[in-house]
């Protein structure tokens, strides 16, 4: 594991660990002891890891190595969470959100939460969706055959910006209804990505680039995004000679990093997903639900969702029964346009090359075929939004009027 930077004159191994802890890019460190050969004494080497990569153990009497501290929350608070989901009316998403509300799972374990749809729906007597100005209809297309749902979520972000509830919290989390999400696990890792930066911090959850089932943004990142997404639309429309035909997750990832210059931290413990397999050895991690990650996706029935929750709660090393076979896909929601993926080409060769250069994080995304199952079934899970809450949270009620 090669270091990406080194710091001289670091007094102790504990100091080196603290430097790693306060750098969101760092996942492991090595420190040279006093008297070490080769002029490495007092040098702290900071290392980052690829997805599914682990530090290599080597015996070297002159060096001390380690990773991040186990209890980061005792060292620094990670801040409060505002979590939201976008729901298709009268779909399996509504059923799953009802289950989560009853059991205080997923977004209902956050400090505040909200569900949004294009009409007011009573999911439970104390849980009514807020309304966004969108018909929730989108087609499929682009290079990767994904749901072209950017316009839907731009409407959601406008609502979020108008209500301003996210400003009361350190982090905003967009979660898909069919993601098995554990807020407590997210809280345990967020201290590593503090403090917030002037242009914000957001977490990348996949080697192909940020995927939509779980998206995490600092407060300043949300402020940066809602103020600057129009400049990203103008920029990429110029680069691609029109629409780049990207889904929301790819667009916001490219916008935040390349145009708005928010800090992008890789956090490989965020998401295990069917369409982001680090390698063949980890191809079923998402289905096992027992690797310690924050979220697992997709689980579209109550039976499979509950089974994933139970497996995630089992102690490490527990012999677990095989996961249940996936059920037949549910029918698409009637109000979603389910046109077949459309192959598109750039109008000129040069802009296509430039767009590829601007999107290195998503190179290879075609091989994970992330649009295939989830989005064709009508899920809006692969799109970011932070809708304004209109329902009371279990601990802190979400306001129904702009904060």
Short mmCIF file of C-alpha atoms in Angstrom, two decimals:
data_model
loop_
_atom_site.label_atom_id
_atom_site.label_comp_id
_atom_site.label_asym_id
_atom_site.label_seq_id
_atom_site.Cartn_x
_atom_site.Cartn_y
_atom_site.Cartn_z
CA UNK A 1 0.00 0.00 0.00
CA UNK A 2 1.87 3.03 -1.25
CA UNK A 3 1.52 6.30 0.68
CA UNK A 4 -0.10 9.30 -0.99
CA UNK A 5 1.74 11.72 1.29
CA UNK A 6 4.21 11.78 4.18
CA UNK A 7 4.58 14.12 7.14
CA UNK A 8 8.00 14.81 8.69
CA UNK A 9 8.84 15.32 12.36
CA UNK A 10 5.85 13.44 13.78
CA UNK A 11 6.68 12.68 17.40
CA UNK A 12 4.86 9.40 18.09
CA UNK A 13 2.89 6.64 16.44
CA UNK A 14 -0.22 7.97 18.21
CA UNK A 15 0.36 11.37 16.60
CA UNK A 16 0.63 9.69 13.20
CA UNK A 17 -2.68 7.92 13.81
CA UNK A 18 -4.30 11.25 14.66
CA UNK A 19 -3.04 12.79 11.42
CA UNK A 20 -4.66 9.88 9.55
CA UNK A 21 -7.88 10.26 11.54
CA UNK A 22 -8.19 13.93 10.58
CA UNK A 23 -7.60 13.30 6.86
CA UNK A 24 -10.70 11.88 5.15
CA UNK A 25 -8.52 10.34 2.44
CA UNK A 26 -6.38 8.28 4.84
CA UNK A 27 -7.22 4.66 5.63
CA UNK A 28 -3.90 3.40 7.05
CA UNK A 29 -0.60 4.83 8.29
CA UNK A 30 3.01 3.89 8.99
CA UNK A 31 5.41 5.74 11.33
CA UNK A 32 9.19 5.48 11.54
CA UNK A 33 10.62 4.86 15.01
CA UNK A 34 13.48 6.87 16.40
CA UNK A 35 16.75 5.35 15.20
CA UNK A 36 15.13 3.61 12.23
CA UNK A 37 17.50 3.03 9.33
CA UNK A 38 17.07 4.88 6.05
CA UNK A 39 16.17 8.35 7.34
CA UNK A 40 12.54 7.41 8.08
CA UNK A 41 12.58 8.24 11.79
CA UNK A 42 9.66 10.49 12.70
CA UNK A 43 8.06 10.30 9.25
CA UNK A 44 4.33 9.54 9.11
CA UNK A 45 3.25 7.87 5.87
CA UNK A 46 -0.46 8.28 5.00
CA UNK A 47 -2.08 5.61 2.84
CA UNK A 48 -5.40 5.22 1.06
CA UNK A 49 -6.99 1.95 -0.03
CA UNK A 50 -9.00 0.87 -3.04
CA UNK A 51 -12.41 -0.71 -2.59
CA UNK A 52 -12.09 -4.22 -1.06
CA UNK A 53 -8.35 -3.63 -0.47
CA UNK A 54 -6.78 -4.28 2.93
CA UNK A 55 -3.44 -3.09 4.35
CA UNK A 56 -0.59 -5.51 3.72
CA UNK A 57 1.12 -6.76 6.88
CA UNK A 58 4.93 -6.68 6.72
CA UNK A 59 7.39 -7.18 9.57
CA UNK A 60 9.72 -4.19 9.95
CA UNK A 61 11.29 -3.61 13.34
CA UNK A 62 11.87 0.07 12.59
CA UNK A 63 8.26 0.93 11.72
CA UNK A 64 4.85 1.07 13.44
CA UNK A 65 1.67 0.78 11.35
CA UNK A 66 -2.04 0.90 11.93
CA UNK A 67 -5.42 1.96 10.60
CA UNK A 68 -8.17 4.20 11.91
CA UNK A 69 -9.12 4.09 15.61
CA UNK A 70 -12.01 1.82 16.52
CA UNK A 71 -14.04 4.36 18.49
CA UNK A 72 -13.84 7.52 16.42
CA UNK A 73 -17.00 8.95 17.99
CA UNK A 74 -15.20 9.28 21.32
CA UNK A 75 -12.57 11.44 19.61
CA UNK A 76 -14.87 13.78 17.69
CA UNK A 77 -18.59 14.06 17.06
CA UNK A 78 -19.79 13.27 13.57
CA UNK A 79 -22.82 15.55 13.78
CA UNK A 80 -26.54 15.07 13.29
CA UNK A 81 -28.30 13.41 10.35
CA UNK A 82 -31.18 14.57 8.17
CA UNK A 83 -32.32 11.63 6.03
CA UNK A 84 -34.88 11.46 3.26
CA UNK A 85 -36.30 9.14 0.62
CA UNK A 86 -38.30 9.66 -2.56
CA UNK A 87 -41.23 7.25 -2.95
CA UNK A 88 -43.25 6.10 -5.92
CA UNK A 89 -46.93 6.11 -4.93
CA UNK A 90 -48.65 2.74 -4.45
CA UNK A 91 -45.51 0.73 -5.08
CA UNK A 92 -43.39 -1.75 -3.13
CA UNK A 93 -41.44 1.31 -1.92
CA UNK A 94 -44.48 2.42 0.07
CA UNK A 95 -44.73 -1.01 1.69
CA UNK A 96 -41.04 -1.00 2.63
CA UNK A 97 -41.18 2.49 4.09
CA UNK A 98 -44.15 1.48 6.25
CA UNK A 99 -42.18 -1.49 7.57
CA UNK A 100 -39.17 0.74 8.29
CA UNK A 101 -41.30 3.31 10.10
CA UNK A 102 -42.94 0.67 12.31
CA UNK A 103 -39.56 -0.80 13.25
CA UNK A 104 -37.58 2.48 13.44
CA UNK A 105 -35.24 1.24 10.71
CA UNK A 106 -33.34 3.04 7.98
CA UNK A 107 -34.01 6.79 7.72
CA UNK A 108 -36.36 6.61 10.70
CA UNK A 109 -33.30 6.19 12.92
CA UNK A 110 -31.91 9.58 11.85
CA UNK A 111 -32.25 12.78 13.86
CA UNK A 112 -34.84 14.08 11.37
CA UNK A 113 -36.34 12.48 8.30
CA UNK A 114 -38.72 13.07 5.43
CA UNK A 115 -40.41 11.11 2.65
CA UNK A 116 -41.35 12.76 -0.61
CA UNK A 117 -43.57 11.86 -3.50
CA UNK A 118 -45.57 13.68 -6.16
CA UNK A 119 -48.74 13.54 -4.06
CA UNK A 120 -49.62 13.49 -0.37
CA UNK A 121 -49.88 9.85 0.74
CA UNK A 122 -50.53 8.55 4.23
CA UNK A 123 -47.96 5.78 4.60
CA UNK A 124 -48.87 5.56 8.29
CA UNK A 125 -51.19 7.82 10.34
CA UNK A 126 -48.15 9.78 11.54
CA UNK A 127 -46.27 9.55 8.26
CA UNK A 128 -47.49 11.56 5.28
CA UNK A 129 -45.37 12.32 2.25
CA UNK A 130 -44.36 15.83 1.28
CA UNK A 131 -45.09 16.87 -2.28
CA UNK A 132 -42.48 17.65 -4.92
CA UNK A 133 -43.26 19.35 -8.22
CA UNK A 134 -42.61 16.40 -10.53
CA UNK A 135 -44.62 13.67 -12.22
CA UNK A 136 -41.77 11.21 -11.35
CA UNK A 137 -41.62 10.06 -14.95
CA UNK A 138 -38.34 9.38 -16.70
CA UNK A 139 -36.97 7.36 -19.59
CA UNK A 140 -33.82 5.29 -19.90
CA UNK A 141 -30.78 5.98 -22.03
CA UNK A 142 -27.26 7.31 -22.10
CA UNK A 143 -24.02 5.39 -22.26
CA UNK A 144 -24.94 3.06 -19.40
CA UNK A 145 -28.68 2.64 -20.05
CA UNK A 146 -29.57 4.27 -16.73
CA UNK A 147 -32.74 6.03 -15.62
CA UNK A 148 -32.45 9.63 -16.78
CA UNK A 149 -33.90 10.94 -13.54
CA UNK A 150 -31.91 14.13 -13.07
CA UNK A 151 -34.89 16.43 -13.69
CA UNK A 152 -36.90 14.63 -11.03
CA UNK A 153 -34.30 15.25 -8.39
CA UNK A 154 -33.57 18.79 -9.42
CA UNK A 155 -37.20 19.43 -8.50
CA UNK A 156 -36.63 17.75 -5.16
CA UNK A 157 -33.51 19.80 -4.43
CA UNK A 158 -35.41 22.99 -5.18
CA UNK A 159 -37.92 21.99 -2.51
CA UNK A 160 -35.09 21.18 -0.10
CA UNK A 161 -33.48 24.54 -0.72
CA UNK A 162 -36.77 26.40 -0.22
CA UNK A 163 -37.53 24.65 3.09
CA UNK A 164 -33.95 24.84 4.40
CA UNK A 165 -34.40 22.08 6.99
CA UNK A 166 -31.05 20.50 6.07
CA UNK A 167 -29.33 23.57 7.52
CA UNK A 168 -30.16 22.29 11.01
CA UNK A 169 -27.93 19.22 10.56
CA UNK A 170 -24.29 18.42 9.87
CA UNK A 171 -25.09 15.77 7.24
CA UNK A 172 -27.83 15.09 4.70
CA UNK A 173 -28.43 11.50 3.63
CA UNK A 174 -30.43 10.39 0.63
CA UNK A 175 -31.46 6.73 0.94
CA UNK A 176 -33.44 4.51 -1.41
CA UNK A 177 -36.52 2.80 0.09
CA UNK A 178 -35.08 -0.62 -0.83
CA UNK A 179 -31.72 0.05 0.88
CA UNK A 180 -31.17 -1.63 4.24
CA UNK A 181 -29.52 1.32 5.98
CA UNK A 182 -28.06 1.56 9.51
CA UNK A 183 -27.69 5.19 10.65
CA UNK A 184 -25.72 4.20 13.77
CA UNK A 185 -23.00 2.68 11.60
CA UNK A 186 -22.87 5.84 9.51
CA UNK A 187 -22.51 7.97 12.63
CA UNK A 188 -19.52 5.86 13.70
CA UNK A 189 -17.54 6.70 10.54
CA UNK A 190 -18.48 10.35 10.02
CA UNK A 191 -15.96 11.76 12.55
CA UNK A 192 -13.24 10.71 10.09
CA UNK A 193 -14.71 13.10 7.51
CA UNK A 194 -15.04 16.12 9.81
CA UNK A 195 -14.81 19.05 10.00
CA UNK A 196 -16.87 20.35 7.12
CA UNK A 197 -15.05 22.25 4.37
CA UNK A 198 -16.06 25.64 2.91
CA UNK A 199 -17.20 23.97 -0.33
CA UNK A 200 -18.44 20.88 1.43
CA UNK A 201 -17.61 17.19 1.74
CA UNK A 202 -19.43 14.27 0.17
CA UNK A 203 -18.73 10.54 0.31
CA UNK A 204 -18.02 8.32 -2.68
CA UNK A 205 -19.31 4.79 -2.11
CA UNK A 206 -18.20 2.83 -5.21
CA UNK A 207 -15.05 2.42 -7.29
CA UNK A 208 -17.11 3.32 -10.38
CA UNK A 209 -18.21 6.60 -8.79
CA UNK A 210 -20.95 7.53 -6.35
CA UNK A 211 -24.02 5.28 -6.57
CA UNK A 212 -27.50 6.41 -5.65
CA UNK A 213 -28.83 3.92 -3.04
CA UNK A 214 -27.04 5.86 -0.28
CA UNK A 215 -25.66 9.37 -0.76
CA UNK A 216 -24.08 11.40 2.05
CA UNK A 217 -23.44 15.17 1.90
CA UNK A 218 -22.20 17.64 4.50
CA UNK A 219 -24.27 20.78 5.11
CA UNK A 220 -21.84 22.94 3.11
CA UNK A 221 -21.91 20.42 0.26
CA UNK A 222 -25.71 20.78 0.05
CA UNK A 223 -25.42 24.57 0.12
CA UNK A 224 -22.79 24.41 -2.62
CA UNK A 225 -24.93 22.06 -4.74
CA UNK A 226 -28.23 23.95 -4.56
CA UNK A 227 -26.44 27.23 -5.36
CA UNK A 228 -24.34 25.80 -8.17
CA UNK A 229 -26.13 23.01 -10.01
CA UNK A 230 -27.22 25.40 -12.78
CA UNK A 231 -23.57 26.18 -13.52
CA UNK A 232 -22.96 22.42 -13.78
CA UNK A 233 -25.87 22.05 -16.20
CA UNK A 234 -24.42 24.83 -18.35
CA UNK A 235 -20.92 23.35 -18.19
CA UNK A 236 -21.82 19.79 -19.09
CA UNK A 237 -24.33 20.81 -21.77
CA UNK A 238 -21.42 22.58 -23.43
CA UNK A 239 -19.06 19.63 -22.95
CA UNK A 240 -21.54 17.10 -24.34
CA UNK A 241 -23.07 19.41 -26.98
CA UNK A 242 -26.40 18.96 -25.23
CA UNK A 243 -27.50 16.67 -22.44
CA UNK A 244 -24.87 14.17 -21.30
CA UNK A 245 -27.71 11.70 -20.58
CA UNK A 246 -26.44 10.88 -17.11
CA UNK A 247 -28.48 9.66 -14.17
CA UNK A 248 -28.64 11.84 -11.07
CA UNK A 249 -25.92 10.06 -9.13
CA UNK A 250 -23.36 10.40 -11.91
CA UNK A 251 -24.32 14.01 -12.61
CA UNK A 252 -24.07 15.16 -9.00
CA UNK A 253 -20.77 13.29 -8.52
CA UNK A 254 -19.21 14.98 -11.55
CA UNK A 255 -20.75 18.35 -10.70
CA UNK A 256 -19.60 18.38 -7.09
CA UNK A 257 -16.04 17.28 -7.77
CA UNK A 258 -15.21 18.77 -11.18
CA UNK A 259 -17.16 22.03 -11.21
CA UNK A 260 -18.11 22.97 -7.65
CA UNK A 261 -14.87 21.56 -6.16
CA UNK A 262 -16.34 19.95 -3.05
CA UNK A 263 -14.06 17.50 -1.28
CA UNK A 264 -14.77 13.92 -2.35
CA UNK A 265 -13.83 11.30 0.25
CA UNK A 266 -13.84 7.61 -0.63
CA UNK A 267 -15.68 5.64 2.04
CA UNK A 268 -15.75 1.97 1.08
CA UNK A 269 -17.71 0.96 4.18
CA UNK A 270 -20.81 2.84 3.06
CA UNK A 271 -22.54 0.56 0.58
CA UNK A 272 -22.67 -3.04 -0.55
CA UNK A 273 -24.67 -3.09 -3.75
CA UNK A 274 -25.60 -5.54 -6.45
CA UNK A 275 -24.33 -3.17 -9.14
CA UNK A 276 -21.04 -2.26 -7.49
CA UNK A 277 -19.04 -5.45 -7.08
CA UNK A 278 -15.41 -4.67 -6.15
CA UNK A 279 -14.24 -8.07 -7.42
CA UNK A 280 -15.48 -11.64 -7.82
CA UNK A 281 -14.53 -12.49 -4.23
CA UNK A 282 -16.97 -9.84 -2.94
CA UNK A 283 -19.67 -10.26 -5.58
CA UNK A 284 -22.29 -11.40 -3.04
CA UNK A 285 -21.37 -9.08 -0.15
CA UNK A 286 -24.52 -7.08 -0.73
CA UNK A 287 -26.64 -10.20 -0.31
CA UNK A 288 -24.88 -11.45 2.83
CA UNK A 289 -25.58 -8.20 4.72
CA UNK A 290 -22.90 -9.19 7.23
CA UNK A 291 -19.69 -7.39 6.25
CA UNK A 292 -20.24 -4.45 8.60
CA UNK A 293 -21.15 -1.90 5.93
CA UNK A 294 -23.60 0.94 6.48
CA UNK A 295 -26.12 -0.07 3.79
CA UNK A 296 -27.07 -2.98 1.53
CA UNK A 297 -29.03 -2.76 -1.71
CA UNK A 298 -31.46 -3.85 -3.19
CA UNK A 299 -34.06 -5.64 -1.04
CA UNK A 300 -37.50 -5.10 -2.54
CA UNK A 301 -39.77 -7.30 -0.41
CA UNK A 302 -40.60 -7.31 3.30
CA UNK A 303 -39.24 -10.86 3.65
CA UNK A 304 -35.88 -10.12 2.06
CA UNK A 305 -35.59 -6.78 3.84
CA UNK A 306 -36.20 -8.31 7.28
CA UNK A 307 -33.77 -11.15 6.51
CA UNK A 308 -31.03 -8.65 5.62
CA UNK A 309 -31.60 -6.73 8.86
CA UNK A 310 -31.33 -9.96 10.87
CA UNK A 311 -28.15 -11.06 9.09
CA UNK A 312 -26.54 -7.66 9.61
CA UNK A 313 -27.21 -7.93 13.37
CA UNK A 314 -25.43 -11.30 13.69
CA UNK A 315 -21.97 -11.13 15.34
CA UNK A 316 -19.00 -11.41 12.95
CA UNK A 317 -18.05 -15.00 12.25
CA UNK A 318 -21.55 -16.32 12.94
CA UNK A 319 -22.52 -19.21 10.68
CA UNK A 320 -25.39 -17.78 8.67
CA UNK A 321 -27.90 -19.60 6.51
CA UNK A 322 -27.75 -18.75 2.83
CA UNK A 323 -29.72 -15.64 1.91
CA UNK A 324 -33.21 -16.24 0.49
CA UNK A 325 -33.44 -16.40 -3.28
CA UNK A 326 -34.45 -13.13 -4.90
CA UNK A 327 -38.19 -12.86 -5.58
CA UNK A 328 -39.61 -12.17 -9.03
CA UNK A 329 -39.31 -8.48 -9.82
CA UNK A 330 -42.41 -6.48 -8.85
CA UNK A 331 -44.31 -4.75 -11.61
CA UNK A 332 -43.22 -1.27 -12.57
CA UNK A 333 -45.20 1.57 -11.07
CA UNK A 334 -47.93 2.65 -13.42
CA UNK A 335 -46.87 6.28 -13.47
CA UNK A 336 -43.27 5.62 -14.54
CA UNK A 337 -42.26 5.74 -18.17
CA UNK A 338 -40.53 2.43 -18.84
CA UNK A 339 -39.14 2.98 -22.28
CA UNK A 340 -36.31 0.70 -23.31
CA UNK A 341 -32.74 1.95 -22.93
CA UNK A 342 -31.69 4.09 -25.85
CA UNK A 343 -28.19 3.97 -27.27
CA UNK A 344 -26.86 7.47 -27.66
CA UNK A 345 -23.78 8.90 -29.30
CA UNK A 346 -22.14 12.27 -28.96
CA UNK A 347 -22.74 14.73 -31.75
CA UNK A 348 -19.02 15.21 -32.15
CA UNK A 349 -16.04 13.08 -31.21
CA UNK A 350 -14.17 15.76 -29.26
CA UNK A 351 -16.87 16.53 -26.67
CA UNK A 352 -17.31 12.80 -26.03
CA UNK A 353 -13.61 12.48 -25.23
CA UNK A 354 -13.74 15.51 -22.98
CA UNK A 355 -16.73 14.16 -21.09
CA UNK A 356 -14.85 10.90 -20.56
CA UNK A 357 -11.90 12.84 -19.20
CA UNK A 358 -14.17 14.70 -16.82
CA UNK A 359 -15.71 11.50 -15.52
CA UNK A 360 -12.82 9.17 -14.65
CA UNK A 361 -14.56 7.91 -11.55
CA UNK A 362 -17.32 6.38 -13.64
CA UNK A 363 -15.04 4.74 -16.20
CA UNK A 364 -16.06 1.09 -16.30
CA UNK A 365 -19.52 1.78 -14.95
CA UNK A 366 -20.98 0.01 -17.96
CA UNK A 367 -19.64 -3.33 -16.78
CA UNK A 368 -21.56 -3.15 -13.51
CA UNK A 369 -24.77 -2.49 -15.47
CA UNK A 370 -26.18 -0.67 -12.53
CA UNK A 371 -29.35 0.37 -14.30
CA UNK A 372 -30.48 -3.12 -15.11
CA UNK A 373 -32.78 -4.35 -12.39
CA UNK A 374 -33.45 -1.61 -9.89
CA UNK A 375 -34.31 1.25 -12.20
CA UNK A 376 -36.24 -0.79 -14.77
CA UNK A 377 -38.55 -1.84 -11.95
CA UNK A 378 -39.50 1.76 -11.40
CA UNK A 379 -37.32 2.61 -8.40
CA UNK A 380 -36.18 6.17 -7.97
CA UNK A 381 -33.49 4.92 -5.63
CA UNK A 382 -30.58 5.96 -7.84
CA UNK A 383 -31.21 9.66 -7.54
CA UNK A 384 -30.23 12.22 -4.86
CA UNK A 385 -32.62 14.52 -3.14
CA UNK A 386 -33.04 16.07 0.25
CA UNK A 387 -36.76 16.79 0.43
CA UNK A 388 -38.05 19.04 3.19
CA UNK A 389 -39.64 17.05 6.00
CA UNK A 390 -43.32 17.30 6.62
CA UNK A 391 -43.64 14.47 9.13
CA UNK A 392 -42.58 14.30 12.77
CA UNK A 393 -39.35 12.43 13.52
CA UNK A 394 -39.26 10.03 16.43
CA UNK A 395 -36.83 12.27 18.33
CA UNK A 396 -37.03 15.69 16.68
CA UNK A 397 -40.16 16.53 14.65
CA UNK A 398 -39.43 17.72 11.15
CA UNK A 399 -41.05 21.09 10.48
CA UNK A 400 -43.73 21.43 7.88
CA UNK A 401 -42.84 25.01 7.09
CA UNK A 402 -39.53 26.44 5.89
CA UNK A 403 -36.95 26.43 8.66
#
